[in-house]
PDB file of C-alpha atoms in Angstrom:
ATOM      1  CA  MET A   1      -5.855  15.975 -24.797  1.00  0.00           C
ATOM      2  CA  PHE A   2      -5.489  12.171 -24.617  1.00  0.00           C
ATOM      3  CA  ASP A   3      -2.671  10.376 -26.395  1.00  0.00           C
ATOM      4  CA  ASP A   4      -3.195   6.796 -27.553  1.00  0.00           C
ATOM      5  CA  THR A   5       0.503   6.000 -27.182  1.00  0.00           C
ATOM      6  CA  TYR A   6       1.015   6.800 -23.517  1.00  0.00           C
ATOM      7  CA  GLN A   7      -1.216   6.560 -20.478  1.00  0.00           C
ATOM      8  CA  ASN A   8      -2.053   9.847 -18.816  1.00  0.00           C
ATOM      9  CA  THR A   9      -1.074  10.004 -15.159  1.00  0.00           C
ATOM     10  CA  VAL A  10      -1.510  12.352 -12.211  1.00  0.00           C
ATOM     11  CA  GLU A  11       1.521  13.041 -10.052  1.00  0.00           C
ATOM     12  CA  LEU A  12       0.818  13.041  -6.320  1.00  0.00           C
ATOM     13  CA  GLY A  13       4.134  13.107  -4.508  1.00  0.00           C
ATOM     14  CA  SER A  14       4.300  12.484  -0.778  1.00  0.00           C
ATOM     15  CA  VAL A  15       1.286  13.398   1.332  1.00  0.00           C
ATOM     16  CA  ALA A  16       1.845  14.624   4.889  1.00  0.00           C
ATOM     17  CA  VAL A  17      -0.644  12.987   7.234  1.00  0.00           C
ATOM     18  CA  PHE A  18      -2.426  14.413  10.258  1.00  0.00           C
ATOM     19  CA  ASP A  19      -1.069  13.948  13.769  1.00  0.00           C
ATOM     20  CA  ASN A  20      -2.781  11.406  16.013  1.00  0.00           C
ATOM     21  CA  VAL A  21      -4.963   9.640  13.468  1.00  0.00           C
ATOM     22  CA  GLU A  22      -6.579   6.383  14.450  1.00  0.00           C
ATOM     23  CA  CYS A  23      -8.299   3.608  12.590  1.00  0.00           C
ATOM     24  CA  SER A  24     -11.781   4.517  13.774  1.00  0.00           C
ATOM     25  CA  LYS A  25     -15.267   4.831  12.336  1.00  0.00           C
ATOM     26  CA  ALA A  26     -14.907   8.629  12.489  1.00  0.00           C
ATOM     27  CA  GLN A  27     -11.706   8.454  10.422  1.00  0.00           C
ATOM     28  CA  ALA A  28     -13.372   6.172   7.870  1.00  0.00           C
ATOM     29  CA  MET A  29     -16.409   8.462   7.701  1.00  0.00           C
ATOM     30  CA  LYS A  30     -14.089  11.414   6.961  1.00  0.00           C
ATOM     31  CA  VAL A  31     -13.202   9.775   3.635  1.00  0.00           C
ATOM     32  CA  LEU A  32     -16.916   9.624   2.745  1.00  0.00           C
ATOM     33  CA  GLU A  33     -17.521  13.198   3.911  1.00  0.00           C
ATOM     34  CA  GLU A  34     -14.687  14.546   1.765  1.00  0.00           C
ATOM     35  CA  ALA A  35     -15.861  12.499  -1.238  1.00  0.00           C
ATOM     36  CA  ALA A  36     -19.363  13.958  -0.849  1.00  0.00           C
ATOM     37  CA  GLU A  37     -17.874  17.467  -0.784  1.00  0.00           C
ATOM     38  CA  ALA A  38     -15.934  16.665  -3.984  1.00  0.00           C
ATOM     39  CA  PHE A  39     -19.195  15.583  -5.615  1.00  0.00           C
ATOM     40  CA  GLY A  40     -20.821  18.841  -4.489  1.00  0.00           C
ATOM     41  CA  ALA A  41     -17.973  20.857  -6.018  1.00  0.00           C
ATOM     42  CA  TRP A  42     -18.323  18.874  -9.259  1.00  0.00           C
ATOM     43  CA  GLN A  43     -22.054  19.658  -9.358  1.00  0.00           C
ATOM     44  CA  LYS A  44     -21.249  23.398  -9.198  1.00  0.00           C
ATOM     45  CA  LEU A  45     -18.617  23.165 -11.948  1.00  0.00           C
ATOM     46  CA  ASP A  46     -19.446  24.567 -15.381  1.00  0.00           C
ATOM     47  CA  LYS A  47     -19.216  21.332 -17.383  1.00  0.00           C
ATOM     48  CA  ASP A  48     -19.068  23.185 -20.704  1.00  0.00           C
ATOM     49  CA  THR A  49     -15.925  25.204 -20.024  1.00  0.00           C
ATOM     50  CA  PHE A  50     -14.244  23.762 -16.913  1.00  0.00           C
ATOM     51  CA  SER A  51     -13.082  27.366 -16.558  1.00  0.00           C
ATOM     52  CA  ASP A  52     -12.397  27.293 -12.805  1.00  0.00           C
ATOM     53  CA  PRO A  53     -12.016  23.794 -11.379  1.00  0.00           C
ATOM     54  CA  SER A  54     -10.132  25.080  -8.287  1.00  0.00           C
ATOM     55  CA  ASP A  55     -12.915  24.230  -5.801  1.00  0.00           C
ATOM     56  CA  LEU A  56     -13.194  20.715  -7.206  1.00  0.00           C
ATOM     57  CA  ILE A  57      -9.411  20.230  -7.169  1.00  0.00           C
ATOM     58  CA  ALA A  58      -9.275  21.434  -3.542  1.00  0.00           C
ATOM     59  CA  GLU A  59     -11.974  18.942  -2.558  1.00  0.00           C
ATOM     60  CA  LEU A  60     -10.225  16.119  -4.425  1.00  0.00           C
ATOM     61  CA  CYS A  61      -7.074  16.916  -2.440  1.00  0.00           C
ATOM     62  CA  ASP A  62      -9.121  16.704   0.767  1.00  0.00           C
ATOM     63  CA  VAL A  63     -10.268  13.211  -0.312  1.00  0.00           C
ATOM     64  CA  ILE A  64      -6.656  12.160  -0.934  1.00  0.00           C
ATOM     65  CA  GLN A  65      -5.648  13.596   2.461  1.00  0.00           C
ATOM     66  CA  ALA A  66      -8.427  11.679   4.237  1.00  0.00           C
ATOM     67  CA  CYS A  67      -7.440   8.440   2.452  1.00  0.00           C
ATOM     68  CA  CYS A  68      -3.783   8.867   3.390  1.00  0.00           C
ATOM     69  CA  ASN A  69      -4.750   9.594   7.003  1.00  0.00           C
ATOM     70  CA  MET A  70      -6.717   6.337   7.037  1.00  0.00           C
ATOM     71  CA  ALA A  71      -3.792   4.444   5.493  1.00  0.00           C
ATOM     72  CA  ILE A  72      -1.301   5.665   8.094  1.00  0.00           C
ATOM     73  CA  ALA A  73      -3.811   4.900  10.864  1.00  0.00           C
ATOM     74  CA  THR A  74      -3.617   1.241   9.791  1.00  0.00           C
ATOM     75  CA  GLY A  75       0.189   1.339   9.738  1.00  0.00           C
ATOM     76  CA  CYS A  76       0.622   1.719   5.960  1.00  0.00           C
ATOM     77  CA  ASP A  77       3.007   4.517   5.009  1.00  0.00           C
ATOM     78  CA  ASP A  78       3.680   3.462   1.416  1.00  0.00           C
ATOM     79  CA  LEU A  79       0.781   2.929  -0.988  1.00  0.00           C
ATOM     80  CA  ARG A  80       2.877   2.460  -4.129  1.00  0.00           C
ATOM     81  CA  LEU A  81       2.547  -1.317  -4.461  1.00  0.00           C
ATOM     82  CA  ALA A  82      -1.144  -1.186  -3.531  1.00  0.00           C
ATOM     83  CA  LEU A  83      -1.699   1.478  -6.210  1.00  0.00           C
ATOM     84  CA  TRP A  84       0.160  -0.627  -8.767  1.00  0.00           C
ATOM     85  CA  ASP A  85      -2.072  -3.574  -7.826  1.00  0.00           C
ATOM     86  CA  CYS A  86      -5.076  -1.283  -8.312  1.00  0.00           C
ATOM     87  CA  GLU A  87      -3.721  -0.299 -11.726  1.00  0.00           C
ATOM     88  CA  ASP A  88      -3.324  -3.988 -12.626  1.00  0.00           C
ATOM     89  CA  ARG A  89      -6.954  -4.675 -11.684  1.00  0.00           C
ATOM     90  CA  ASN A  90      -8.153  -1.742 -13.780  1.00  0.00           C
ATOM     91  CA  ARG A  91      -6.012  -2.796 -16.751  1.00  0.00           C
ATOM     92  CA  LYS A  92      -7.558  -6.287 -16.575  1.00  0.00           C
ATOM     93  CA  ARG A  93     -10.996  -4.633 -16.606  1.00  0.00           C
ATOM     94  CA  GLY A  94     -10.052  -2.618 -19.707  1.00  0.00           C
ATOM     95  CA  ARG A  95     -10.261   0.759 -17.969  1.00  0.00           C
ATOM     96  CA  ILE A  96      -6.569   1.569 -18.557  1.00  0.00           C
ATOM     97  CA  THR A  97      -5.107   0.691 -21.941  1.00  0.00           C
ATOM     98  CA  GLY A  98      -2.166   3.019 -22.593  1.00  0.00           C
ATOM     99  CA  THR A  99       1.439   2.470 -21.595  1.00  0.00           C
ATOM    100  CA  VAL A 100       3.182   4.628 -19.042  1.00  0.00           C
ATOM    101  CA  ASP A 101       6.320   6.489 -20.120  1.00  0.00           C
ATOM    102  CA  ARG A 102       8.333   6.343 -16.923  1.00  0.00           C
ATOM    103  CA  VAL A 103      11.827   6.914 -18.240  1.00  0.00           C
ATOM    104  CA  ASN A 104      14.327   7.359 -15.383  1.00  0.00           C
ATOM    105  CA  HIS A 105      11.780   6.305 -12.738  1.00  0.00           C
ATOM    106  CA  CYS A 106      12.160   3.228 -10.560  1.00  0.00           C
ATOM    107  CA  THR A 107       8.870   1.527 -11.234  1.00  0.00           C
ATOM    108  CA  ARG A 108       7.444  -1.950 -11.058  1.00  0.00           C
ATOM    109  CA  GLU A 109       7.764  -2.113 -14.838  1.00  0.00           C
ATOM    110  CA  LYS A 110      11.542  -1.736 -14.515  1.00  0.00           C
ATOM    111  CA  CYS A 111      11.970  -3.855 -11.382  1.00  0.00           C
ATOM    112  CA  LYS A 112      10.737  -7.350 -10.794  1.00  0.00           C
ATOM    113  CA  ARG A 113       8.246  -7.204  -7.962  1.00  0.00           C
ATOM    114  CA  PHE A 114      10.055  -9.743  -5.829  1.00  0.00           C
ATOM    115  CA  VAL A 115      13.148  -7.523  -5.818  1.00  0.00           C
ATOM    116  CA  PHE A 116      11.321  -4.283  -5.104  1.00  0.00           C
ATOM    117  CA  VAL A 117      11.439  -3.697  -1.382  1.00  0.00           C
ATOM    118  CA  PRO A 118      11.759  -0.011  -0.581  1.00  0.00           C
ATOM    119  CA  ILE A 119      14.546   0.747   1.841  1.00  0.00           C
ATOM    120  CA  GLU A 120      13.131   3.031   4.483  1.00  0.00           C
ATOM    121  CA  VAL A 121      15.156   5.722   6.213  1.00  0.00           C
ATOM    122  CA  GLY A 122      17.427   4.110   8.768  1.00  0.00           C
ATOM    123  CA  GLN A 123      17.070   0.588   7.346  1.00  0.00           C
ATOM    124  CA  LYS A 124      20.195  -1.385   6.563  1.00  0.00           C
ATOM    125  CA  SER A 125      21.050  -1.349   2.864  1.00  0.00           C
ATOM    126  CA  SER A 126      21.556  -5.118   2.715  1.00  0.00           C
ATOM    127  CA  ASP A 127      19.658  -7.889   4.448  1.00  0.00           C
ATOM    128  CA  SER A 128      20.225 -11.445   5.638  1.00  0.00           C
ATOM    129  CA  TRP A 129      18.211 -14.188   7.281  1.00  0.00           C
ATOM    130  CA  GLU A 130      20.271 -13.681  10.446  1.00  0.00           C
ATOM    131  CA  ALA A 131      19.453  -9.961  10.503  1.00  0.00           C
ATOM    132  CA  ILE A 132      15.737 -10.670   9.999  1.00  0.00           C
ATOM    133  CA  GLU A 133      15.799 -13.255  12.796  1.00  0.00           C
ATOM    134  CA  HIS A 134      17.608 -10.821  15.123  1.00  0.00           C
ATOM    135  CA  ASP A 135      15.308  -7.921  14.272  1.00  0.00           C
ATOM    136  CA  SER A 136      12.164 -10.037  14.738  1.00  0.00           C
ATOM    137  CA  MET A 137      13.017 -10.338  18.449  1.00  0.00           C
ATOM    138  CA  MET A 138      12.830  -6.554  18.921  1.00  0.00           C
ATOM    139  CA  ARG A 139       9.856  -4.834  20.523  1.00  0.00           C
ATOM    140  CA  PRO A 140       7.543  -3.292  17.859  1.00  0.00           C
ATOM    141  CA  PHE A 141       8.240   0.361  18.745  1.00  0.00           C
ATOM    142  CA  GLU A 142      11.979  -0.314  18.844  1.00  0.00           C
ATOM    143  CA  TYR A 143      11.833  -2.122  15.473  1.00  0.00           C
ATOM    144  CA  CYS A 144       9.849   0.662  13.802  1.00  0.00           C
ATOM    145  CA  ASP A 145      12.201   3.305  15.162  1.00  0.00           C
ATOM    146  CA  GLN A 146      15.529   1.569  14.547  1.00  0.00           C
ATOM    147  CA  VAL A 147      14.918  -0.614  11.491  1.00  0.00           C
ATOM    148  CA  ILE A 148      12.230   1.238   9.540  1.00  0.00           C
ATOM    149  CA  GLY A 149      13.187   4.709  10.773  1.00  0.00           C
ATOM    150  CA  GLN A 150       9.564   5.598  11.545  1.00  0.00           C
ATOM    151  CA  ASP A 151       8.805   8.094  14.331  1.00  0.00           C
ATOM    152  CA  MET A 152       6.304   6.281  16.540  1.00  0.00           C
ATOM    153  CA  THR A 153       5.219   9.214  18.700  1.00  0.00           C
ATOM    154  CA  GLY A 154       1.487   8.952  19.318  1.00  0.00           C
ATOM    155  CA  VAL A 155       1.141   5.669  17.412  1.00  0.00           C
ATOM    156  CA  HIS A 156      -0.934   2.914  19.033  1.00  0.00           C
ATOM    157  CA  HIS A 157       0.977  -0.280  19.885  1.00  0.00           C
ATOM    158  CA  VAL A 158      -1.295  -2.342  17.621  1.00  0.00           C
ATOM    159  CA  ALA A 159      -0.338  -0.154  14.641  1.00  0.00           C
ATOM    160  CA  ALA A 160       3.346  -0.539  15.562  1.00  0.00           C
ATOM    161  CA  GLU A 161       2.971  -4.331  15.735  1.00  0.00           C
ATOM    162  CA  ARG A 162       1.279  -4.360  12.344  1.00  0.00           C
ATOM    163  CA  MET A 163       3.958  -2.141  10.784  1.00  0.00           C
ATOM    164  CA  MET A 164       6.659  -4.430  12.173  1.00  0.00           C
ATOM    165  CA  CYS A 165       4.948  -7.597  10.904  1.00  0.00           C
ATOM    166  CA  GLU A 166       4.293  -6.165   7.441  1.00  0.00           C
ATOM    167  CA  HIS A 167       7.876  -4.941   7.161  1.00  0.00           C
ATOM    168  CA  LEU A 168       9.304  -8.284   8.290  1.00  0.00           C
ATOM    169  CA  VAL A 169       7.097 -10.071   5.744  1.00  0.00           C
ATOM    170  CA  LYS A 170       8.368  -7.748   2.967  1.00  0.00           C
ATOM    171  CA  ARG A 171      11.952  -8.475   3.982  1.00  0.00           C
ATOM    172  CA  CYS A 172      11.342 -12.251   4.077  1.00  0.00           C
ATOM    173  CA  LYS A 173       9.653 -12.216   0.682  1.00  0.00           C
ATOM    174  CA  ALA A 174      12.519 -10.218  -0.799  1.00  0.00           C
ATOM    175  CA  MET A 175      15.084 -12.623   0.667  1.00  0.00           C
ATOM    176  CA  GLY A 176      13.109 -15.640  -0.559  1.00  0.00           C
ATOM    177  CA  GLY A 177      12.551 -14.231  -4.037  1.00  0.00           C
ATOM    178  CA  ALA A 178       8.784 -14.370  -3.643  1.00  0.00           C
ATOM    179  CA  GLU A 179       6.323 -11.815  -4.950  1.00  0.00           C
TER     180      GLU A 179
END
């Protein structure tokens, strides 16, 4: 089942998030609730045969959904770099030792981190210091809509401000050649 040459991976794809999520205690507790339900499904699983893991898989998907809802509530709509950082931490701890065969994928392994800035829908394909300076004067909702291409319907202004700041920082780092 496991191959010493390559690291096993799980493909997730994009995860649609709930409407009107907010960064609240209730939203954070939902992650714990779903994790507890995943544990309950694991307890019911026949550990000898793993013949029908469908309940467990469904609960694991609910955990992923709750985590993604929490991420978007904080203004984060792209977890790729954070997940790669998580992978780095786990590699340093010796929990991940194989290599990942990602032929034909744009990954951090193929791109230097300081050059990897995802271009969101609606964002200009090239950047300049003048464009960053101009865009930084925009109102947060306007910036998120026009520059990032993010629909801001129902999003709190604090989340929009955070999205704008984080995106501007990414652009500045990319222009400056910083990590």
